């Protein structure tokens, strides 16, 4: 049976006990006081959007399919201000384009089979069924209230959640004493990077009600990284991204194992990587650590090989920020020295090696303060067993404090990394003040060099004159002096990222 519904008025109570097809664009609007009930065994297909006014009621015990057609929209917007449960039925979002979802109410089951589902509010669901398309949470959360392991499901065609995942923040309620495994299919806009809590029932975590997970960019760089585990030093944290696993409370006890799937990660070597943790709010490499009481599987075991497609760490008792670190690889090559020295407006990198057996090439990386390392250039290895000296000039170095690292690569693509070396390249700020002499309550400064962070106008007796500045353009500021001081000479100081620069100005 098919029929068209353009607007359901406040006085209408509509019970659907047969198959119904609603055709139209933005064609189902349920006004305040109206009730729509889809009974068990009934399917309602809406070829357009659904808008629910505040104080309307939508009960679903069957299947409500919201289908987007070409060049249309098909969203669900619920403007309720008092939350209720829709019922035990399911909502299916499908079609070739993106759809949006806004509601404070409780869903039993939401199925995603489209290009994107954009959340415009926190969405509470007992079961998420992911087939095709990302769930983009933005600043909101996709919440799973059901603590069952199967409360987040992948369709048979969505192997490993590679076709449909949560791009953003996923919160799962957990019962570790009863459920052994929870999957968190989180990722970014391009791919999924699944996180999985495992082996929970062996020694159940206590004091935790839910875990909130996301995957995102690594903050900061590897300056200060100092982790040694079982005699192996970690050289770097993979730049592809990090996982955030945050519990609502610190565990009172218990343990869990963690699997992190490194989809899209490069430069990992068998038995040469492991999961590291730092506090959730940290951006400092010095805070990365192998959590106390935890352990990696033995070499060659699942979670230690690249072919496994995941890293594993057992017996964790804490949450926070997790990443995959790479350990230093032992190569025949011996790095005797590596240095970076400022020379004029350039930085000269020098390194000396010995025993270059099977060595392919060297890669140079650099980074500014608190920024990830970026590839700079490559130099072919001499490939000799004798001592070799190398030199490379970075003709356009980063300004301020910078870091360089050398990557030494074998012909079989095994590699090791040098320690980071630090260099400071100062960019002196120059500026021109006008008018000078100053005859009014304002003056201008054109400048080049580092960013201006503050200014001071100081009289010859050391007293500071009140003044403010505003940016006129990228390299010009206007200085305002509300109360013009006595005539005379004054020191104008510009405080920049590189230091303090000053000039004398005359006020007439």
Short mmCIF file of C-alpha atoms in Angstrom, two decimals:
data_model
loop_
_atom_site.label_atom_id
_atom_site.label_comp_id
_atom_site.label_asym_id
_atom_site.label_seq_id
_atom_site.Cartn_x
_atom_site.Cartn_y
_atom_site.Cartn_z
CA UNK A 1 0.00 0.00 0.00
CA UNK A 2 1.37 3.45 -0.88
CA UNK A 3 0.19 6.85 0.21
CA UNK A 4 1.52 10.40 0.36
CA UNK A 5 1.85 12.33 3.61
CA UNK A 6 2.84 15.96 3.36
CA UNK A 7 1.99 17.16 6.88
CA UNK A 8 0.55 15.46 9.94
CA UNK A 9 -1.48 17.95 11.94
CA UNK A 10 -1.47 18.28 15.72
CA UNK A 11 -4.80 16.52 16.21
CA UNK A 12 -3.95 13.46 14.10
CA UNK A 13 -3.06 10.11 15.61
CA UNK A 14 -1.76 7.86 12.80
CA UNK A 15 -1.18 4.14 13.24
CA UNK A 16 0.54 2.37 10.37
CA UNK A 17 -0.30 -1.33 10.37
CA UNK A 18 0.50 -1.98 6.70
CA UNK A 19 3.43 -1.31 4.41
CA UNK A 20 3.59 2.41 3.65
CA UNK A 21 5.55 4.42 1.11
CA UNK A 22 5.77 8.18 1.49
CA UNK A 23 7.04 10.01 -1.57
CA UNK A 24 8.16 13.62 -1.66
CA UNK A 25 10.80 16.07 -0.50
CA UNK A 26 10.76 17.21 3.16
CA UNK A 27 7.33 15.65 2.99
CA UNK A 28 6.72 14.24 6.45
CA UNK A 29 6.31 16.89 9.09
CA UNK A 30 4.79 15.86 12.39
CA UNK A 31 3.42 18.88 14.20
CA UNK A 32 3.08 19.45 17.92
CA UNK A 33 0.59 17.08 19.55
CA UNK A 34 0.52 14.60 16.62
CA UNK A 35 1.39 10.92 17.03
CA UNK A 36 2.81 8.56 14.40
CA UNK A 37 3.08 4.89 15.26
CA UNK A 38 4.76 2.30 13.00
CA UNK A 39 3.69 -1.09 14.29
CA UNK A 40 5.74 -4.28 14.48
CA UNK A 41 6.18 -5.94 11.10
CA UNK A 42 5.42 -2.76 9.18
CA UNK A 43 7.83 -0.83 6.96
CA UNK A 44 7.59 2.91 6.32
CA UNK A 45 9.64 4.22 3.39
CA UNK A 46 10.13 7.99 3.36
CA UNK A 47 11.60 9.33 0.12
CA UNK A 48 12.53 12.64 1.70
CA UNK A 49 13.06 14.09 5.15
CA UNK A 50 11.21 13.74 8.42
CA UNK A 51 10.75 16.75 10.70
CA UNK A 52 9.31 16.24 14.17
CA UNK A 53 8.08 19.30 16.01
CA UNK A 54 8.50 19.61 19.74
CA UNK A 55 5.71 17.77 21.63
CA UNK A 56 5.05 15.43 18.70
CA UNK A 57 5.50 11.66 19.13
CA UNK A 58 7.02 9.14 16.74
CA UNK A 59 6.79 5.48 17.80
CA UNK A 60 8.59 2.89 15.70
CA UNK A 61 8.20 -0.84 16.32
CA UNK A 62 8.84 -1.72 12.67
CA UNK A 63 11.27 -0.42 10.03
CA UNK A 64 11.48 3.25 9.01
CA UNK A 65 13.65 3.79 5.93
CA UNK A 66 14.69 7.34 5.10
CA UNK A 67 15.93 7.26 1.53
CA UNK A 68 17.77 10.02 -0.24
CA UNK A 69 17.15 10.33 -3.94
CA UNK A 70 19.40 12.17 -6.40
CA UNK A 71 19.41 15.96 -5.96
CA UNK A 72 17.28 15.80 -2.81
CA UNK A 73 17.78 15.69 0.93
CA UNK A 74 16.52 13.03 3.30
CA UNK A 75 17.29 13.97 6.90
CA UNK A 76 15.71 13.25 10.27
CA UNK A 77 15.28 16.35 12.40
CA UNK A 78 13.62 15.89 15.77
CA UNK A 79 13.06 19.11 17.69
CA UNK A 80 11.91 17.45 20.91
CA UNK A 81 13.05 19.07 24.14
CA UNK A 82 12.02 16.19 26.41
CA UNK A 83 13.63 12.87 25.53
CA UNK A 84 11.72 9.62 24.98
CA UNK A 85 12.40 6.26 23.33
CA UNK A 86 11.21 5.80 19.75
CA UNK A 87 10.47 2.10 20.29
CA UNK A 88 12.09 -1.20 19.40
CA UNK A 89 12.10 -0.71 15.63
CA UNK A 90 14.95 0.36 13.40
CA UNK A 91 15.74 3.45 11.34
CA UNK A 92 17.59 2.94 8.05
CA UNK A 93 19.44 5.80 6.36
CA UNK A 94 20.10 4.99 2.73
CA UNK A 95 20.75 6.61 -0.62
CA UNK A 96 23.57 7.92 -2.81
CA UNK A 97 24.29 11.10 -0.87
CA UNK A 98 24.86 12.45 2.63
CA UNK A 99 22.11 12.62 5.26
CA UNK A 100 21.88 14.28 8.66
CA UNK A 101 20.41 13.22 11.98
CA UNK A 102 19.36 15.36 14.93
CA UNK A 103 17.52 14.00 17.98
CA UNK A 104 17.76 13.83 21.75
CA UNK A 105 15.63 10.68 21.78
CA UNK A 106 16.70 7.06 22.20
CA UNK A 107 16.97 4.87 19.08
CA UNK A 108 16.83 1.10 19.29
CA UNK A 109 18.75 0.51 16.06
CA UNK A 110 20.24 2.78 13.40
CA UNK A 111 21.48 1.36 10.11
CA UNK A 112 23.84 3.36 7.89
CA UNK A 113 23.88 2.60 4.16
CA UNK A 114 24.65 5.88 2.41
CA UNK A 115 27.61 8.14 1.63
CA UNK A 116 27.72 9.98 4.97
CA UNK A 117 25.54 10.37 8.03
CA UNK A 118 26.21 13.72 9.67
CA UNK A 119 25.26 14.04 13.33
CA UNK A 120 23.79 17.37 14.38
CA UNK A 121 23.43 16.34 18.03
CA UNK A 122 24.57 13.57 20.32
CA UNK A 123 22.82 10.43 19.09
CA UNK A 124 21.87 7.68 21.56
CA UNK A 125 21.45 4.24 19.99
CA UNK A 126 21.28 0.73 21.39
CA UNK A 127 22.65 -0.85 18.19
CA UNK A 128 24.60 0.76 15.35
CA UNK A 129 24.62 -1.31 12.15
CA UNK A 130 27.23 -0.04 9.69
CA UNK A 131 27.11 -1.06 6.03
CA UNK A 132 28.31 1.82 3.85
CA UNK A 133 29.28 5.41 4.62
CA UNK A 134 30.95 7.31 7.43
CA UNK A 135 29.17 8.56 10.51
CA UNK A 136 30.57 12.08 10.92
CA UNK A 137 30.08 13.16 14.51
CA UNK A 138 31.63 16.64 14.26
CA UNK A 139 31.48 18.13 17.75
CA UNK A 140 28.93 15.53 18.89
CA UNK A 141 29.04 11.86 19.95
CA UNK A 142 27.76 8.61 18.56
CA UNK A 143 26.64 6.88 21.76
CA UNK A 144 26.04 3.15 22.25
CA UNK A 145 23.89 2.66 25.35
CA UNK A 146 23.66 -1.11 25.02
CA UNK A 147 26.68 -2.78 26.66
CA UNK A 148 26.50 -5.89 24.47
CA UNK A 149 29.54 -6.70 22.33
CA UNK A 150 27.26 -6.81 19.29
CA UNK A 151 25.87 -3.30 19.84
CA UNK A 152 28.18 -2.07 17.06
CA UNK A 153 27.87 -4.33 14.03
CA UNK A 154 29.46 -4.39 10.59
CA UNK A 155 27.51 -5.67 7.61
CA UNK A 156 29.00 -8.74 5.93
CA UNK A 157 30.20 -6.48 3.11
CA UNK A 158 31.85 -4.09 5.57
CA UNK A 159 34.85 -6.25 6.50
CA UNK A 160 36.84 -4.69 9.32
CA UNK A 161 34.57 -1.62 9.16
CA UNK A 162 36.53 -0.45 6.08
CA UNK A 163 33.39 0.75 4.25
CA UNK A 164 31.58 2.30 7.19
CA UNK A 165 32.96 3.62 10.46
CA UNK A 166 32.73 6.48 12.98
CA UNK A 167 34.61 9.55 11.80
CA UNK A 168 34.73 11.31 15.14
CA UNK A 169 33.84 10.28 18.67
CA UNK A 170 32.26 6.98 19.70
CA UNK A 171 31.14 6.26 23.27
CA UNK A 172 30.40 2.70 24.40
CA UNK A 173 28.94 1.60 27.70
CA UNK A 174 30.75 -1.49 28.95
CA UNK A 175 30.24 -4.40 31.37
CA UNK A 176 33.69 -6.02 31.50
CA UNK A 177 32.65 -8.77 33.90
CA UNK A 178 30.19 -10.13 31.33
CA UNK A 179 31.59 -9.05 27.93
CA UNK A 180 35.08 -10.08 26.84
CA UNK A 181 35.55 -7.83 23.79
CA UNK A 182 34.53 -4.35 22.59
CA UNK A 183 35.26 -2.88 19.18
CA UNK A 184 35.61 0.84 18.53
CA UNK A 185 35.50 1.42 14.74
CA UNK A 186 36.83 4.98 14.80
CA UNK A 187 38.87 6.74 12.17
CA UNK A 188 39.27 9.91 10.18
CA UNK A 189 37.64 11.15 6.98
CA UNK A 190 39.71 8.78 4.81
CA UNK A 191 39.91 5.48 6.69
CA UNK A 192 39.06 3.45 9.76
CA UNK A 193 41.60 2.73 12.50
CA UNK A 194 39.83 0.21 14.67
CA UNK A 195 40.59 -0.05 18.38
CA UNK A 196 39.61 -3.17 20.27
CA UNK A 197 39.51 -3.91 23.99
CA UNK A 198 40.04 -7.62 24.55
CA UNK A 199 40.30 -10.27 27.26
CA UNK A 200 38.16 -8.22 29.62
CA UNK A 201 36.54 -11.02 31.60
CA UNK A 202 39.81 -12.58 32.81
CA UNK A 203 40.37 -9.76 35.29
CA UNK A 204 37.44 -7.36 34.79
CA UNK A 205 37.98 -3.63 34.99
CA UNK A 206 35.99 -2.08 37.82
CA UNK A 207 34.78 1.48 38.37
CA UNK A 208 34.31 2.26 34.66
CA UNK A 209 30.87 2.77 33.08
CA UNK A 210 31.79 3.85 29.57
CA UNK A 211 34.76 4.46 27.27
CA UNK A 212 34.89 7.29 24.74
CA UNK A 213 37.08 6.65 21.69
CA UNK A 214 38.38 8.64 18.73
CA UNK A 215 41.30 8.67 16.29
CA UNK A 216 43.13 11.81 15.23
CA UNK A 217 46.36 13.59 14.39
CA UNK A 218 49.39 13.24 16.63
CA UNK A 219 50.00 16.42 18.60
CA UNK A 220 53.58 17.66 18.90
CA UNK A 221 56.70 15.86 17.73
CA UNK A 222 59.13 13.26 19.07
CA UNK A 223 61.49 15.65 20.84
CA UNK A 224 62.10 14.20 24.29
CA UNK A 225 60.90 10.66 23.49
CA UNK A 226 62.63 8.39 25.97
CA UNK A 227 61.11 4.92 26.20
CA UNK A 228 63.08 1.72 26.60
CA UNK A 229 61.27 -1.60 26.81
CA UNK A 230 63.00 -4.95 27.30
CA UNK A 231 66.27 -3.43 26.15
CA UNK A 232 64.75 -1.86 23.02
CA UNK A 233 64.69 1.93 22.71
CA UNK A 234 61.81 3.57 20.87
CA UNK A 235 62.98 6.03 18.22
CA UNK A 236 59.72 7.54 16.98
CA UNK A 237 55.95 7.72 17.27
CA UNK A 238 54.16 7.01 14.00
CA UNK A 239 52.86 10.26 12.51
CA UNK A 240 49.74 8.72 10.92
CA UNK A 241 47.69 9.31 14.06
CA UNK A 242 46.85 8.42 17.64
CA UNK A 243 43.92 6.83 19.44
CA UNK A 244 42.12 8.50 22.33
CA UNK A 245 40.48 6.07 24.75
CA UNK A 246 39.02 7.93 27.71
CA UNK A 247 37.02 6.30 30.51
CA UNK A 248 34.44 8.14 32.60
CA UNK A 249 36.54 7.32 35.68
CA UNK A 250 39.92 5.85 36.50
CA UNK A 251 39.67 2.06 36.87
CA UNK A 252 39.56 0.87 40.46
CA UNK A 253 41.06 -2.44 39.37
CA UNK A 254 41.28 -4.98 36.59
CA UNK A 255 43.11 -5.32 33.28
CA UNK A 256 42.41 -5.41 29.56
CA UNK A 257 44.33 -6.11 26.35
CA UNK A 258 44.37 -3.54 23.55
CA UNK A 259 44.55 -4.03 19.79
CA UNK A 260 45.11 -1.04 17.51
CA UNK A 261 44.69 -1.59 13.75
CA UNK A 262 47.27 0.43 11.82
CA UNK A 263 45.36 0.87 8.56
CA UNK A 264 47.32 3.37 6.44
CA UNK A 265 50.43 3.32 8.66
CA UNK A 266 53.83 3.09 6.95
CA UNK A 267 57.38 2.30 8.03
CA UNK A 268 56.58 -0.48 10.49
CA UNK A 269 58.87 -3.49 10.78
CA UNK A 270 58.16 -6.94 12.22
CA UNK A 271 58.78 -7.02 15.98
CA UNK A 272 59.90 -3.39 15.80
CA UNK A 273 56.74 -1.61 16.94
CA UNK A 274 54.59 -1.42 20.03
CA UNK A 275 51.71 0.47 21.63
CA UNK A 276 52.73 3.35 23.90
CA UNK A 277 50.58 5.57 26.12
CA UNK A 278 50.63 9.12 27.42
CA UNK A 279 48.05 11.15 29.41
CA UNK A 280 45.05 12.25 27.37
CA UNK A 281 45.84 15.96 27.52
CA UNK A 282 49.57 15.67 26.82
CA UNK A 283 51.29 16.99 23.69
CA UNK A 284 54.82 16.21 24.91
CA UNK A 285 56.89 13.30 23.64
CA UNK A 286 58.54 12.88 27.02
CA UNK A 287 55.20 11.63 28.40
CA UNK A 288 55.02 8.57 26.14
CA UNK A 289 55.61 5.37 28.11
CA UNK A 290 55.14 1.64 28.13
CA UNK A 291 52.40 1.47 30.81
CA UNK A 292 53.49 -0.11 34.06
CA UNK A 293 52.42 -3.73 34.42
CA UNK A 294 51.63 -4.15 30.71
CA UNK A 295 53.55 -6.21 28.18
CA UNK A 296 53.93 -6.76 24.46
CA UNK A 297 53.37 -10.24 23.02
CA UNK A 298 56.55 -12.20 22.35
CA UNK A 299 58.37 -11.62 19.07
CA UNK A 300 56.61 -13.29 16.16
CA UNK A 301 53.31 -13.58 18.00
CA UNK A 302 50.05 -11.90 16.85
CA UNK A 303 50.26 -8.15 17.27
CA UNK A 304 54.00 -8.01 16.57
CA UNK A 305 54.03 -8.61 12.81
CA UNK A 306 53.08 -6.15 10.07
CA UNK A 307 51.01 -8.85 8.35
CA UNK A 308 48.71 -8.98 11.41
CA UNK A 309 47.57 -5.41 10.58
CA UNK A 310 47.38 -4.50 14.25
CA UNK A 311 49.55 -3.85 17.29
CA UNK A 312 48.75 -5.42 20.66
CA UNK A 313 49.59 -4.66 24.26
CA UNK A 314 48.39 -6.88 27.09
CA UNK A 315 47.42 -6.23 30.73
CA UNK A 316 46.65 -2.53 30.55
CA UNK A 317 45.13 -0.89 33.63
CA UNK A 318 44.82 2.71 32.41
CA UNK A 319 43.29 4.75 29.61
CA UNK A 320 44.48 7.84 27.77
CA UNK A 321 46.20 8.57 24.49
CA UNK A 322 47.69 5.62 22.60
CA UNK A 323 50.07 5.47 19.66
CA UNK A 324 52.30 3.04 17.81
CA UNK A 325 56.00 3.58 18.43
CA UNK A 326 58.87 2.13 16.42
CA UNK A 327 62.01 0.80 18.05
CA UNK A 328 65.53 1.33 16.82
CA UNK A 329 66.61 -1.32 14.32
CA UNK A 330 70.08 -2.81 14.49
CA UNK A 331 71.83 -2.39 11.13
CA UNK A 332 75.38 -3.23 10.08
CA UNK A 333 75.89 0.51 9.54
CA UNK A 334 77.31 2.49 12.44
CA UNK A 335 76.46 6.18 12.81
CA UNK A 336 79.46 7.89 14.37
CA UNK A 337 78.09 11.43 14.47
CA UNK A 338 75.22 13.63 13.29
CA UNK A 339 75.11 17.41 13.72
CA UNK A 340 73.22 20.52 12.58
CA UNK A 341 74.96 23.90 12.58
CA UNK A 342 73.60 27.29 11.53
CA UNK A 343 75.77 28.91 8.85
CA UNK A 344 74.54 32.30 7.72
CA UNK A 345 70.95 31.88 6.57
CA UNK A 346 71.35 28.12 6.11
CA UNK A 347 71.74 25.02 8.29
CA UNK A 348 74.53 22.58 7.48
CA UNK A 349 73.91 18.95 8.39
CA UNK A 350 76.91 16.64 8.73
CA UNK A 351 77.09 12.96 9.56
CA UNK A 352 79.77 10.30 9.63
CA UNK A 353 79.22 6.55 9.20
CA UNK A 354 81.18 3.35 9.23
CA UNK A 355 80.51 -0.16 7.95
CA UNK A 356 77.91 0.74 5.29
CA UNK A 357 77.19 -2.87 4.39
CA UNK A 358 73.91 -3.18 2.43
CA UNK A 359 73.06 0.48 3.07
CA UNK A 360 70.73 2.05 0.47
CA UNK A 361 70.28 5.71 1.35
CA UNK A 362 69.76 8.37 3.99
CA UNK A 363 66.60 10.44 4.49
CA UNK A 364 66.58 13.78 6.27
CA UNK A 365 63.62 15.07 8.30
CA UNK A 366 63.03 18.36 10.06
CA UNK A 367 60.46 19.98 12.35
CA UNK A 368 59.76 23.23 14.09
CA UNK A 369 59.00 23.54 17.78
CA UNK A 370 56.07 21.24 18.74
CA UNK A 371 55.46 20.23 15.11
CA UNK A 372 55.66 16.78 13.50
CA UNK A 373 58.76 15.83 11.55
CA UNK A 374 58.48 16.37 7.80
CA UNK A 375 60.52 14.79 5.01
CA UNK A 376 63.28 17.12 3.73
CA UNK A 377 65.49 15.25 1.25
CA UNK A 378 67.35 12.04 0.43
CA UNK A 379 71.04 11.22 -0.09
CA UNK A 380 72.34 8.01 -1.66
CA UNK A 381 74.72 5.99 0.51
CA UNK A 382 78.29 5.39 -0.64
CA UNK A 383 77.83 1.73 0.26
CA UNK A 384 81.38 1.23 1.45
CA UNK A 385 82.62 -0.59 4.50
CA UNK A 386 85.00 2.28 5.19
CA UNK A 387 84.31 5.46 7.11
CA UNK A 388 82.21 7.98 5.17
CA UNK A 389 81.54 11.69 5.71
CA UNK A 390 78.37 13.36 4.43
CA UNK A 391 77.15 16.95 4.28
CA UNK A 392 73.82 18.51 3.34
CA UNK A 393 72.80 22.19 3.35
CA UNK A 394 69.25 23.19 4.17
CA UNK A 395 69.05 26.48 2.27
CA UNK A 396 65.59 27.40 3.53
CA UNK A 397 65.58 26.32 7.17
CA UNK A 398 62.63 26.85 9.46
CA UNK A 399 62.85 29.97 11.58
CA UNK A 400 63.20 29.71 15.31
CA UNK A 401 63.99 26.46 17.13
CA UNK A 402 64.17 23.48 14.77
CA UNK A 403 65.04 19.81 14.90
CA UNK A 404 66.61 17.43 12.39
CA UNK A 405 66.68 13.66 12.25
CA UNK A 406 68.54 11.22 10.00
CA UNK A 407 66.93 8.02 8.77
CA UNK A 408 69.34 5.29 7.63
CA UNK A 409 67.75 2.79 5.25
CA UNK A 410 69.05 -0.64 4.22
CA UNK A 411 68.54 -2.16 0.76
CA UNK A 412 65.99 -4.54 2.31
CA UNK A 413 64.12 -1.41 3.57
CA UNK A 414 65.00 -1.96 7.22
CA UNK A 415 65.92 1.31 8.83
CA UNK A 416 67.08 3.01 11.98
CA UNK A 417 66.86 6.61 13.17
CA UNK A 418 69.34 9.03 14.65
CA UNK A 419 68.68 11.06 17.73
CA UNK A 420 67.13 14.46 17.09
CA UNK A 421 69.56 17.38 16.86
CA UNK A 422 68.52 20.92 17.68
CA UNK A 423 69.40 24.20 15.97
CA UNK A 424 68.08 27.76 16.31
CA UNK A 425 67.74 30.00 13.28
CA UNK A 426 66.97 33.53 14.36
CA UNK A 427 65.11 35.87 12.05
CA UNK A 428 65.90 39.39 13.12
CA UNK A 429 62.95 41.74 13.01
CA UNK A 430 63.46 45.09 11.26
CA UNK A 431 60.91 47.90 11.28
CA UNK A 432 60.18 51.42 10.16
CA UNK A 433 58.29 53.91 12.34
CA UNK A 434 56.31 56.80 10.88
CA UNK A 435 55.55 59.58 11.29
CA UNK A 436 58.68 60.31 13.29
CA UNK A 437 58.50 62.83 14.96
CA UNK A 438 55.03 61.90 16.22
CA UNK A 439 52.63 64.84 16.31
CA UNK A 440 49.31 63.10 16.97
CA UNK A 441 47.89 60.25 19.01
CA UNK A 442 48.89 57.48 16.63
CA UNK A 443 51.82 56.17 14.59
CA UNK A 444 52.45 53.24 12.27
CA UNK A 445 55.08 50.52 12.16
CA UNK A 446 55.99 48.53 9.05
CA UNK A 447 58.04 45.47 9.97
CA UNK A 448 59.54 42.25 8.68
CA UNK A 449 60.60 39.17 10.57
CA UNK A 450 58.99 37.49 13.54
CA UNK A 451 55.43 38.03 14.69
CA UNK A 452 54.89 40.93 17.11
CA UNK A 453 53.41 39.76 20.42
CA UNK A 454 53.40 43.05 22.38
CA UNK A 455 54.77 46.62 22.41
CA UNK A 456 56.10 49.10 24.94
CA UNK A 457 56.65 52.86 24.78
CA UNK A 458 59.12 53.94 27.44
CA UNK A 459 60.19 57.45 28.47
CA UNK A 460 63.81 58.35 29.21
CA UNK A 461 63.11 58.19 32.95
CA UNK A 462 61.96 54.55 32.55
CA UNK A 463 58.26 55.20 32.94
CA UNK A 464 56.01 53.30 30.55
CA UNK A 465 53.48 55.20 28.45
CA UNK A 466 50.05 53.61 27.99
CA UNK A 467 49.49 52.55 24.38
CA UNK A 468 47.76 49.86 22.35
CA UNK A 469 48.24 48.42 18.88
CA UNK A 470 46.09 46.91 16.16
CA UNK A 471 47.06 44.98 13.05
CA UNK A 472 46.48 47.04 9.92
CA UNK A 473 47.84 44.37 7.56
CA UNK A 474 50.09 41.33 7.61
CA UNK A 475 53.21 43.46 8.19
CA UNK A 476 51.87 46.73 9.57
CA UNK A 477 50.53 47.78 12.97
CA UNK A 478 48.94 50.99 14.18
CA UNK A 479 49.93 52.23 17.65
CA UNK A 480 47.44 54.39 19.53
CA UNK A 481 48.49 56.66 22.42
CA UNK A 482 45.28 57.73 24.27
CA UNK A 483 47.02 60.41 26.34
CA UNK A 484 49.92 62.10 24.58
CA UNK A 485 52.89 62.42 26.99
CA UNK A 486 55.30 65.29 27.31
CA UNK A 487 57.43 66.19 24.31
CA UNK A 488 60.70 64.35 24.11
CA UNK A 489 62.47 61.16 23.04
CA UNK A 490 60.94 57.75 23.78
CA UNK A 491 62.02 54.15 23.25
CA UNK A 492 59.56 52.07 21.22
CA UNK A 493 60.05 48.36 21.89
CA UNK A 494 58.58 45.60 19.74
CA UNK A 495 58.48 42.22 21.51
CA UNK A 496 58.59 39.49 18.84
CA UNK A 497 59.00 35.74 18.70
CA UNK A 498 62.76 36.29 18.12
CA UNK A 499 63.28 38.79 20.93
CA UNK A 500 63.01 42.53 21.55
CA UNK A 501 63.74 45.17 18.89
CA UNK A 502 63.70 48.88 19.71
CA UNK A 503 63.91 52.30 18.07
CA UNK A 504 63.85 55.88 19.26
CA UNK A 505 60.84 58.05 18.43
CA UNK A 506 60.33 61.74 19.00
CA UNK A 507 56.99 63.02 20.31
CA UNK A 508 56.32 66.67 19.54
#
